[in-house]
Short mmCIF file of C-alpha atoms and ligand atoms in Angstrom, two decimals:
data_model
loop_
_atom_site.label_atom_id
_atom_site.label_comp_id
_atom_site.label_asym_id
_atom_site.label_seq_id
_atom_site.Cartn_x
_atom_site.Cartn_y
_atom_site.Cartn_z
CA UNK A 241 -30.28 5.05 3.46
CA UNK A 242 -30.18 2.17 5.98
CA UNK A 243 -26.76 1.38 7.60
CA UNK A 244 -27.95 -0.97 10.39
CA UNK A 245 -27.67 -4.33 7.48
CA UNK A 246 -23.80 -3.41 7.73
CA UNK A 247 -21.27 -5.37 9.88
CA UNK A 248 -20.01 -2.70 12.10
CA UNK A 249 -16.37 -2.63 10.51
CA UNK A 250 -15.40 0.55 9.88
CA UNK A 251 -16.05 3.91 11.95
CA UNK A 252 -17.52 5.71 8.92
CA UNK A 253 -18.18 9.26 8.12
CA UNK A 254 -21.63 10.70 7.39
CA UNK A 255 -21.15 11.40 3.73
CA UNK A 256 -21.42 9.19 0.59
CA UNK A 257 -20.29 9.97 -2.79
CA UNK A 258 -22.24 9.17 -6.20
CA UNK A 259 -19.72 10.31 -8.67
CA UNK A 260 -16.63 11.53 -9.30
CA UNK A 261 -14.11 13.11 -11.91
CA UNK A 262 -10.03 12.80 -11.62
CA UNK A 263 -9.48 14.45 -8.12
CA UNK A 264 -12.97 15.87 -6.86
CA UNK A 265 -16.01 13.28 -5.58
CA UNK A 266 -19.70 14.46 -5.39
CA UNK A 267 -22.02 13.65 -3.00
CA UNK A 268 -25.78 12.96 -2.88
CA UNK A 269 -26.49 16.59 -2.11
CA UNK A 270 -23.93 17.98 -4.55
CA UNK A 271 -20.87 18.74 -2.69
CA UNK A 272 -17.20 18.64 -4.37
CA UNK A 273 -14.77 17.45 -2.35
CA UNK A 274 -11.27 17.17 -3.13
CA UNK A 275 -9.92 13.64 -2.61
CA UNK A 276 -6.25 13.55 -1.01
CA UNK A 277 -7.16 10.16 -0.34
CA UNK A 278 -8.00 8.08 -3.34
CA UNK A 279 -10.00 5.40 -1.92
CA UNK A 280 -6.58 5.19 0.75
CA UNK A 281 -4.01 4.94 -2.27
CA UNK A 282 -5.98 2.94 -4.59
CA UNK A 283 -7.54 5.84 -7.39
CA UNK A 284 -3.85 6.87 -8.85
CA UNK A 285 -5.54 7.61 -12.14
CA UNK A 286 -8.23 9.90 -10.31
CA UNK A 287 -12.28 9.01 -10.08
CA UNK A 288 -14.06 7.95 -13.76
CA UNK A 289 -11.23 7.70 -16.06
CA UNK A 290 -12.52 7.30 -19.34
CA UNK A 291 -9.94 4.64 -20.43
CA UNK A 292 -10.26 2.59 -17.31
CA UNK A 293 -13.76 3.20 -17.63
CA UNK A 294 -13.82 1.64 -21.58
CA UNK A 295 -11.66 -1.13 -20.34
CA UNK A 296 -14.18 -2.40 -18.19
CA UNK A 297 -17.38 -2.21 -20.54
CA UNK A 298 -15.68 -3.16 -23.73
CA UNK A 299 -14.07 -6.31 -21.78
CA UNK A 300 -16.55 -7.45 -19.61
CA UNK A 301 -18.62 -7.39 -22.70
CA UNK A 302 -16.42 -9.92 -24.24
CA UNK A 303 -15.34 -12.09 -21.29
CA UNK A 304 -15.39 -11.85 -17.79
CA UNK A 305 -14.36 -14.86 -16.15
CA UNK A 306 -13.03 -18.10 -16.82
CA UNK A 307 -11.31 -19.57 -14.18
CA UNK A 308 -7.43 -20.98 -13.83
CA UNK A 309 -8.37 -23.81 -15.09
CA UNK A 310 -7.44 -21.98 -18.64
CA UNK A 311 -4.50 -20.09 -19.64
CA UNK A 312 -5.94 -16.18 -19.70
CA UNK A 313 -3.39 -13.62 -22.36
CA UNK A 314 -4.36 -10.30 -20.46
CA UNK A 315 -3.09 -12.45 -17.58
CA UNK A 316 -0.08 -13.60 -18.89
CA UNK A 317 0.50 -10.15 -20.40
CA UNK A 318 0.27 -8.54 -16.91
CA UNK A 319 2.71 -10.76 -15.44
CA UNK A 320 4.86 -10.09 -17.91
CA UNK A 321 4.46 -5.98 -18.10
CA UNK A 322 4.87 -6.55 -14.40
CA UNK A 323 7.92 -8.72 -13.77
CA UNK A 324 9.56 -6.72 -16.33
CA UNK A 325 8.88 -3.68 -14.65
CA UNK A 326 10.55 -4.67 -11.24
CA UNK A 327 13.03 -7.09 -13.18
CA UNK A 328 11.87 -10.04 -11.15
CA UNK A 329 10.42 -13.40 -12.94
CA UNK A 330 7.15 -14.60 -12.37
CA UNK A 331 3.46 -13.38 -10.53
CA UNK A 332 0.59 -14.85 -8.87
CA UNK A 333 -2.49 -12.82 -9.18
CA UNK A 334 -4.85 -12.43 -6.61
CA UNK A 335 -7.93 -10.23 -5.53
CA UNK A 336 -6.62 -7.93 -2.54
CA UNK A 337 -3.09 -6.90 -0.64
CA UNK A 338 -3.55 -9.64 2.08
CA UNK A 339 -4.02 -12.45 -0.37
CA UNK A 340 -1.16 -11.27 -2.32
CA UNK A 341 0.96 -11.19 1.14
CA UNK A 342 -0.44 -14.66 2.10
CA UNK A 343 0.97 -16.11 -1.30
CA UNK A 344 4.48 -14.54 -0.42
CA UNK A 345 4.39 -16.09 3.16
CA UNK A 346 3.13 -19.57 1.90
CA UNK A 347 6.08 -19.54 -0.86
CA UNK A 348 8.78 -19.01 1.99
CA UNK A 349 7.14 -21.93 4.20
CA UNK A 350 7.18 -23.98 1.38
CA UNK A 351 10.78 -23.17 0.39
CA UNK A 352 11.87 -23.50 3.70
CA UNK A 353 10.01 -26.74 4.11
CA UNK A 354 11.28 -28.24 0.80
CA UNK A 355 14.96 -27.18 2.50
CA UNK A 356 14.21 -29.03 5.89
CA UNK A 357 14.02 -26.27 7.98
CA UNK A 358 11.81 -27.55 11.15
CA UNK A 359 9.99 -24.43 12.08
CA UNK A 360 10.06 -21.63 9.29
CA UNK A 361 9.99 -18.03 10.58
CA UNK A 362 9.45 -15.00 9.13
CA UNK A 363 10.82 -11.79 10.81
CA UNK A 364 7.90 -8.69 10.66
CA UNK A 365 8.17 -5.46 12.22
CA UNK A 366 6.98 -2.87 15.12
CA UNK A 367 4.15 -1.05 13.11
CA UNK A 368 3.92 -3.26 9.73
CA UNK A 369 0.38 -3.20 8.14
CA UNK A 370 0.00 -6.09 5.65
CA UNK A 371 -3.78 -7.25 5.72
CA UNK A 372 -6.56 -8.87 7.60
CA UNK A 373 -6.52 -12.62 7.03
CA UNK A 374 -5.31 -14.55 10.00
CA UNK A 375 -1.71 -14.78 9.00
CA UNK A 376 -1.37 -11.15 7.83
CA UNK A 377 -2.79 -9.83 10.80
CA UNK A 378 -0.79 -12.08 12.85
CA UNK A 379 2.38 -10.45 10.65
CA UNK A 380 1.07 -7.22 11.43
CA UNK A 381 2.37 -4.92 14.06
CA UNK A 382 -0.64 -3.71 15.77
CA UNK A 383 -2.18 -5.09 18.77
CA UNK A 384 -5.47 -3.68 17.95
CA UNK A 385 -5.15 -5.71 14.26
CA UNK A 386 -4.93 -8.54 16.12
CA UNK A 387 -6.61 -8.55 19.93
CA UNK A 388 -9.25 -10.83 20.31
CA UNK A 389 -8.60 -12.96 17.05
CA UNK A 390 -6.06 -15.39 19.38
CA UNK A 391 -5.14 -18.11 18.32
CA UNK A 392 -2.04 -16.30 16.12
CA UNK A 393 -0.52 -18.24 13.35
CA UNK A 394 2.94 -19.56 14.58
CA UNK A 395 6.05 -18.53 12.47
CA UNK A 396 6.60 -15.08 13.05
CA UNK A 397 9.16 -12.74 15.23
CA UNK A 398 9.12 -9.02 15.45
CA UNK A 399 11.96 -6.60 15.04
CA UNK A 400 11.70 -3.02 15.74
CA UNK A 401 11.26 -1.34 11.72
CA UNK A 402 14.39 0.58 10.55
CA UNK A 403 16.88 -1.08 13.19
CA UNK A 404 19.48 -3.41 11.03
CA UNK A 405 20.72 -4.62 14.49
CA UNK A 406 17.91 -6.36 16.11
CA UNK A 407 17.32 -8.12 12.71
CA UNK A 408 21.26 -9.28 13.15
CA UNK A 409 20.56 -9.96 16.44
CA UNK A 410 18.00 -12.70 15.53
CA UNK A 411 19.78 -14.07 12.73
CA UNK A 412 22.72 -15.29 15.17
CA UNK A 413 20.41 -16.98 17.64
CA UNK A 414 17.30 -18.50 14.98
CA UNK A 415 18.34 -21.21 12.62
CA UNK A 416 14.78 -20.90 12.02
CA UNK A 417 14.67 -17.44 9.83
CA UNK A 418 13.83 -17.70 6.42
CA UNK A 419 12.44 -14.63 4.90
CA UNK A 420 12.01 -10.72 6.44
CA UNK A 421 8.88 -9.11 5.53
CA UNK A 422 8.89 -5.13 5.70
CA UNK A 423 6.82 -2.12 4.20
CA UNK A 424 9.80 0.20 1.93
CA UNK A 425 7.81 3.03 3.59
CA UNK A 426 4.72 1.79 6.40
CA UNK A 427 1.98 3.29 5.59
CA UNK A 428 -0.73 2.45 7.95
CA UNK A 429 1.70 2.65 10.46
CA UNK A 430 1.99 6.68 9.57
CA UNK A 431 4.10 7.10 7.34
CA UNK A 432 7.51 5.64 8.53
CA UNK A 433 10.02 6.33 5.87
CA UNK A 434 13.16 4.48 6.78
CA UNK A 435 16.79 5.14 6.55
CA UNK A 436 18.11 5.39 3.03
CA UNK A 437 20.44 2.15 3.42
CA UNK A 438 17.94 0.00 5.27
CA UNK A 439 16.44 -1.82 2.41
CA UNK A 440 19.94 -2.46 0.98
CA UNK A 441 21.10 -3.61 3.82
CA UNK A 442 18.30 -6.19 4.67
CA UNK A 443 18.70 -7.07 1.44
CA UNK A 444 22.78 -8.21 1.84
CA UNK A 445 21.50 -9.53 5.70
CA UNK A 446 18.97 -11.54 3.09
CA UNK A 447 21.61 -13.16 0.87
CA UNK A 448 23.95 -13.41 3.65
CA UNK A 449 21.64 -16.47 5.36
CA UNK A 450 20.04 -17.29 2.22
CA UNK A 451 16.23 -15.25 3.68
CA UNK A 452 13.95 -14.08 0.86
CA UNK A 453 13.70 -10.54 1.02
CA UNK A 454 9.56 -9.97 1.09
CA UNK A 455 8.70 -6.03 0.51
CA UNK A 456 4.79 -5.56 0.78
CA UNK A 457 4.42 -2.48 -1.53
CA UNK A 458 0.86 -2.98 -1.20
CA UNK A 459 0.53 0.74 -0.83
CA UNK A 460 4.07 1.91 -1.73
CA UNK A 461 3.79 0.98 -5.18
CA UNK A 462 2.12 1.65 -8.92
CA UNK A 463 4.56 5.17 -9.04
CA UNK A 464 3.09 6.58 -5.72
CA UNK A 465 6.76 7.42 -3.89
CA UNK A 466 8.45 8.20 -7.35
CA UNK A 467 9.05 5.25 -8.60
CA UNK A 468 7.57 2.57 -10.08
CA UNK A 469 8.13 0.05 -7.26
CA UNK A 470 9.62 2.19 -3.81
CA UNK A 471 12.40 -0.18 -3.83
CA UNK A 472 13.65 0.64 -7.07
CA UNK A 473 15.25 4.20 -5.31
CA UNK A 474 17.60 1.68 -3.48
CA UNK A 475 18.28 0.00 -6.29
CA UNK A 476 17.84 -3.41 -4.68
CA UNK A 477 15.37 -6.39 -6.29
CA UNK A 478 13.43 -8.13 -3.69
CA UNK A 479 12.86 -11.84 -3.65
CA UNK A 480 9.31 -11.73 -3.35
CA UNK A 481 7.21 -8.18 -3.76
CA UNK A 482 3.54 -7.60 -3.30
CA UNK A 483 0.94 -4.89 -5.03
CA UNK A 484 -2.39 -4.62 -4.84
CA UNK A 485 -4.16 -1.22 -3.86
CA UNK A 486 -3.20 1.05 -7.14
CA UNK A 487 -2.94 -1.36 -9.64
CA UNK A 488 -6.14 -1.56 -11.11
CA UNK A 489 -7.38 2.17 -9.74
CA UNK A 490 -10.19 0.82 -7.51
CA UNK A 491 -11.40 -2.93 -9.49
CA UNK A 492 -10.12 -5.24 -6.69
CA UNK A 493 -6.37 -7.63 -7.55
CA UNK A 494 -3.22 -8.24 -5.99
CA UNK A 495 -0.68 -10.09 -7.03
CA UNK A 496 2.70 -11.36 -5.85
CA UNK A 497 6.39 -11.21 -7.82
CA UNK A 498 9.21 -13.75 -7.23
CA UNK A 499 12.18 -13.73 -8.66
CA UNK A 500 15.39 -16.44 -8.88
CA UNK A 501 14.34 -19.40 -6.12
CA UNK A 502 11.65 -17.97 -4.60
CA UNK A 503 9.36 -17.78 -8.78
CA UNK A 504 9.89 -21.46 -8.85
CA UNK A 505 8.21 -22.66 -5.32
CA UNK A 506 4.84 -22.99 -6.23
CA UNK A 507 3.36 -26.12 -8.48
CA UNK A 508 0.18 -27.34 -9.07
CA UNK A 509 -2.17 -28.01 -6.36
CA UNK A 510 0.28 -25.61 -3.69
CA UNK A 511 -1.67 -22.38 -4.27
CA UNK A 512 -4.81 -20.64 -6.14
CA UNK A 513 -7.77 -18.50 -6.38
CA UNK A 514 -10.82 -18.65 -8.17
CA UNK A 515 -11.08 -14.94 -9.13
CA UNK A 516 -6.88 -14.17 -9.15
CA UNK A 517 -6.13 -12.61 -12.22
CA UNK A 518 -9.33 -12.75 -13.81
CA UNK A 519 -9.36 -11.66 -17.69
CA UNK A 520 -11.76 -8.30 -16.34
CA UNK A 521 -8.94 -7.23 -13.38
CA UNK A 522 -6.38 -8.14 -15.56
CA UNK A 523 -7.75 -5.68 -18.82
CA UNK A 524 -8.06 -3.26 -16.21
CA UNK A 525 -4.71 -3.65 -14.47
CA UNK A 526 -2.62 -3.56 -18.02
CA UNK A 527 -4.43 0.01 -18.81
CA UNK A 528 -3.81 1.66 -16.01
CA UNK A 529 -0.32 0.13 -16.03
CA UNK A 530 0.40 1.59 -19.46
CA UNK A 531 -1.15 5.13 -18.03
CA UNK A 532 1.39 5.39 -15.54
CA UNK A 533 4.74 4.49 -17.84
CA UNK A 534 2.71 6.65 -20.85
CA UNK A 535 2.75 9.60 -18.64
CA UNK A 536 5.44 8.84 -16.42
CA UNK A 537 2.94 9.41 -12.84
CA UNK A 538 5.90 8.35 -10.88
CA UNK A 539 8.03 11.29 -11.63
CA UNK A 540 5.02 13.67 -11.55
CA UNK A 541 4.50 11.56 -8.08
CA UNK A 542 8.26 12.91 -6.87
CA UNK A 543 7.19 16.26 -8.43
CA UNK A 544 4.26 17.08 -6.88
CA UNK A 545 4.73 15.51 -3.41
CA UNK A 546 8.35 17.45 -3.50
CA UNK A 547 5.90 20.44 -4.00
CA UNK A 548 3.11 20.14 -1.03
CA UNK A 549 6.27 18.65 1.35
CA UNK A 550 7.92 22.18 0.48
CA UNK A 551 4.57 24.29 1.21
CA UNK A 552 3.64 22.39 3.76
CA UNK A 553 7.10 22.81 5.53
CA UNK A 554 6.97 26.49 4.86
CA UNK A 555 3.80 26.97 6.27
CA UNK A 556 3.37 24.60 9.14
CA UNK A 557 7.33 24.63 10.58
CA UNK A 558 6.78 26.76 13.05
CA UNK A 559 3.27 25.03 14.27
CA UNK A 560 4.04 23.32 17.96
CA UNK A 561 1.79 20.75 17.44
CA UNK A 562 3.36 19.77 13.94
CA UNK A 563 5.77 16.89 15.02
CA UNK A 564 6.86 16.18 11.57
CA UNK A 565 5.96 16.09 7.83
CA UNK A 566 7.32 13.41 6.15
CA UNK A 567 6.68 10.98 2.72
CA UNK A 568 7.96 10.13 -0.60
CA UNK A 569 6.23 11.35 -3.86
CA UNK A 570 2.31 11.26 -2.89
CA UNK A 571 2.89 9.30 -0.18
CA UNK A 572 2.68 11.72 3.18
CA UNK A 573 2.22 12.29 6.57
CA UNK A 574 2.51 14.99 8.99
CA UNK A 575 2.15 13.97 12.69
CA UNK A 576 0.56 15.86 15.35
CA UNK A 577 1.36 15.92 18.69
CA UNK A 578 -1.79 14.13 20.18
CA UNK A 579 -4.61 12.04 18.52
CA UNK A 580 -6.65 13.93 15.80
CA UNK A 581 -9.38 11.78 15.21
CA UNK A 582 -11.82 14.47 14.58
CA UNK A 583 -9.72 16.21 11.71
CA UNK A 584 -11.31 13.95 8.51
CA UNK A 585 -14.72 15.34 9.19
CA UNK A 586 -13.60 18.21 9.61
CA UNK A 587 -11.41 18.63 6.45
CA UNK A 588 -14.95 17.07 5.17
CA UNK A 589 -16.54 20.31 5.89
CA UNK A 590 -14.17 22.12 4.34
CA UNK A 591 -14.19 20.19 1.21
CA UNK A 592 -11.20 17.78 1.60
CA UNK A 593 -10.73 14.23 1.68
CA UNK A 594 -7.91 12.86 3.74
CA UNK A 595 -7.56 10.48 6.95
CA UNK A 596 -5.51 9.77 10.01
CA UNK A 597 -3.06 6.67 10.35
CA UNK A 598 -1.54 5.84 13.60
CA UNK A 599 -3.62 8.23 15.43
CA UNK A 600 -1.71 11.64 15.29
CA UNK A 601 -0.44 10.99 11.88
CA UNK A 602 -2.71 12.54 8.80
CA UNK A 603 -2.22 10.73 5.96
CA UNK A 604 -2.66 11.82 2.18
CA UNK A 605 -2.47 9.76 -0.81
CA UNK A 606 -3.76 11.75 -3.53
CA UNK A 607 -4.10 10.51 -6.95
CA UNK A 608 -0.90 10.42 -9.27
CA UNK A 609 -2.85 12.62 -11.86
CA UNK A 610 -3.45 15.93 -9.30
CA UNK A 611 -2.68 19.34 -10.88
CA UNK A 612 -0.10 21.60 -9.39
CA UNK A 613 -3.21 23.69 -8.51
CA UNK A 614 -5.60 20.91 -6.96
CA UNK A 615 -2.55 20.20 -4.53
CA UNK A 616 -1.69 23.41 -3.23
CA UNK A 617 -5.47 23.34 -2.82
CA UNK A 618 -4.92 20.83 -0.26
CA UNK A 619 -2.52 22.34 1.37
CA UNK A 620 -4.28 25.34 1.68
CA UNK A 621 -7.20 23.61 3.14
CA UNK A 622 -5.54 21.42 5.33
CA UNK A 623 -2.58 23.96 6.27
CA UNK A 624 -5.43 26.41 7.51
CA UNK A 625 -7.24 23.64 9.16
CA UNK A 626 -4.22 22.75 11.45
CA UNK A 627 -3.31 26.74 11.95
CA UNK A 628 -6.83 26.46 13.60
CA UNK A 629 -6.24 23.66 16.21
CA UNK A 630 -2.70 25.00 17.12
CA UNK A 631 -4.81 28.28 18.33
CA UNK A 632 -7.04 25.89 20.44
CA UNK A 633 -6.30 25.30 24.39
CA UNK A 634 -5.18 22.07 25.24
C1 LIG B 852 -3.80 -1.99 2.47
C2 LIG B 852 -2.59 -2.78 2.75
C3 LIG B 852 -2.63 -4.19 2.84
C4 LIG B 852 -3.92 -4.96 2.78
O1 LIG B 852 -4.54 -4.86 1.54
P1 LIG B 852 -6.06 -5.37 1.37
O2 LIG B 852 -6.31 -5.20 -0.10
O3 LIG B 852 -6.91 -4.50 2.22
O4 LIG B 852 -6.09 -6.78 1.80
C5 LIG B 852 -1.45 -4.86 3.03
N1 LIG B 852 -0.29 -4.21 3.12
C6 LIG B 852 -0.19 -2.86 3.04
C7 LIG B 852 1.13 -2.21 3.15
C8 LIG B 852 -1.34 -2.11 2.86
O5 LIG B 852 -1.26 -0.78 2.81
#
């Protein structure tokens, strides 16, 4: 193997994996490893399910691609499984989380444009995540997202994530405001799980000034926090909501909901893709879809990440150098006091898959489908693995 063809993107462990089954990944010499990662949120179903697997050979054996230019049923059939599940109105498919974010920020220009606001602004937050393109990186709190890629795009402000005040603060003094976008739960940002009340709450700031609510459950959703979408444990509906990362269990789509004013925006010639919502992603999106309502995933989600938060809580409390554990279903963190960028290879060695967010955070985002005894594997592994460093010096 020759890595030196490869733009130098990604820091990358020393280890590839040729196949997998459910949880566990093999590598070229052998190894099982146990994946609390998933391909960062994307396997829910596990590695070389048989059903996803039949969706892709039997369909791409009949049709692959035909373009927009067509009406496409397992597309239509999507959007409607979809809308239906979040009770919104209408999608836009596309091939990734920042393309699906990019359709939800060019629908809330254009809104606001058709309205006659001069400048349209969207309000992000401190420690958002929501893609690479120019303008999700621009929404995106990180400076090291975004250093060196100046020029920004124009049309954003940034409000500190879970503070309801700031975001009043800017609606009295910027006429300019027409849509908040927020993570229900940040995930790149380590696992930031918000008040209970703040997504309700934007959500009546939202109607209050006539703002489209924009929740990027780009990694939040597909069951992974317990429910379906993690807004639905609020019990709010979002103008616009994004997906991307489960929903097809590793073959690449995103796609974007509106509902009310914000599903009518786009017309011909405002918006498209060539691959978005292909009749292959599509197939492939609509099984694993059904998977996840057949065997209810989200509640086993809320079961099993109720489980390894309890264990890990039991056995790493008393650890000084565990700051907090913290997530919704099989969505979870537990943050260190200092940097841990060492820890992945070192689960590696021991057999487990997971990685760090944020620096000090370690993130896990196992697939929906783990046993009861694969995940107190992993907290086995890992709660042994951080028993180690807290005997280390400083
Ligand atoms: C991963 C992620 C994105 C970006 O998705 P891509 O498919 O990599 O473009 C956007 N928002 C959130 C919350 C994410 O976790």
């Amino acid at each position: 193997m020759n890595a030196n063809a490869i733009m130098n993107t990604y820091a990358r462990l020393d280890v590839s994996f040729v196949s997998g089954e459910g949880a566990w990944l093999v590598d070229t010499d052998g190894n099982r490893y146990l994946d609390a990662i998933a391909g960062i949120g994307v396997c829910v179903l596990g590695h070389a399910h048989p059903e996803v697997a039949d969706t892709i050979a039997s369909q791409a054996a009949t049709l692959l691609h035909t373009s927009n230019l067509y009406r496409i049923p397992h597309q239509e059939q999507l959007a409607a499984e979809l809308v239906r599940l979040a009770g919104m109105d209408k999608a836009f498919f596309a091939n990734s989380g920042a393309e699906a974010n990019e359709a939800a920020i060019k629908i809330s220009r254009l809104y606001a444009n058709k309205k006659g606001i001069a400048n349209p602004t969207i309000i992000v937050t401190d420690g958002s995540f929501h893609g690479r393109t120019l303008a999700t990186l621009t929404a995106s709190g990180s400076r090291k997202v975004q250093a060196g890629f100046e020029p920004l795009v124009n049309g954003f402000v940034r409000a500190p994530f879970n503070d309801i005040e700031a975001i009043t603060k800017i609606a009295d003094n910027n006429a300019n405001i027409v849509a908040i976008l927020v993570e229900p739960i940040q995930g790149e940002g380590g696992i930031r799980v918000p008040d209970s009340d703040y997504l309700t709450r934007l959500r009546s700031i939202c109607d209050a000034h006539d703002w489209f609510l924009i929740l990027d459950e780009v990694q939040t959703g597909n069951g992974r926090t317990g429910h379906y979408f993690a807004c639905q444990e609020s019990g709010i509906v979002p103008d616009l909501l994004t997906m991307a990362k489960g929903l097809a269990n590793g073959f690449p789509i995103g796609v974007c909901l509106a509902q009310g004013r914000a599903a009518d925006v786009f017309q011909p010639g405002n918006h498209g893709s060539t691959f978005g919502g292909n009749p292959l992603a599509c197939a492939v999106g609509l099984t694993v879809v059904r998977i996840i309502q057949e065997q209810d995933l989200a509640k086993r989600a809320a079961i099993v990440g109720d489980r390894m938060q309890t264990a890990f809580a039991a056995r790493l409390g008393g650890c000084q150098r565990v700051k907090a554990i913290r997530g919704k279903g099989l969505m979870m963190g537990i943050e260190l006091d200092e940097p841990c960028p060492q820890l992945p290879q070192q689960a590696l060695e021991k057999g487990l898959l997971i990685n760090v967010a944020s620096e000090r955070v370690i993130r896990l985002l196992p697939p929906l489908i783990i046993s009861d005894e694969e995940a107190d594997q992993i907290v086995d592994i890992l709660g042994e693995l951080i028993e180690t460093i807290q005997e280390l010096p400083r």
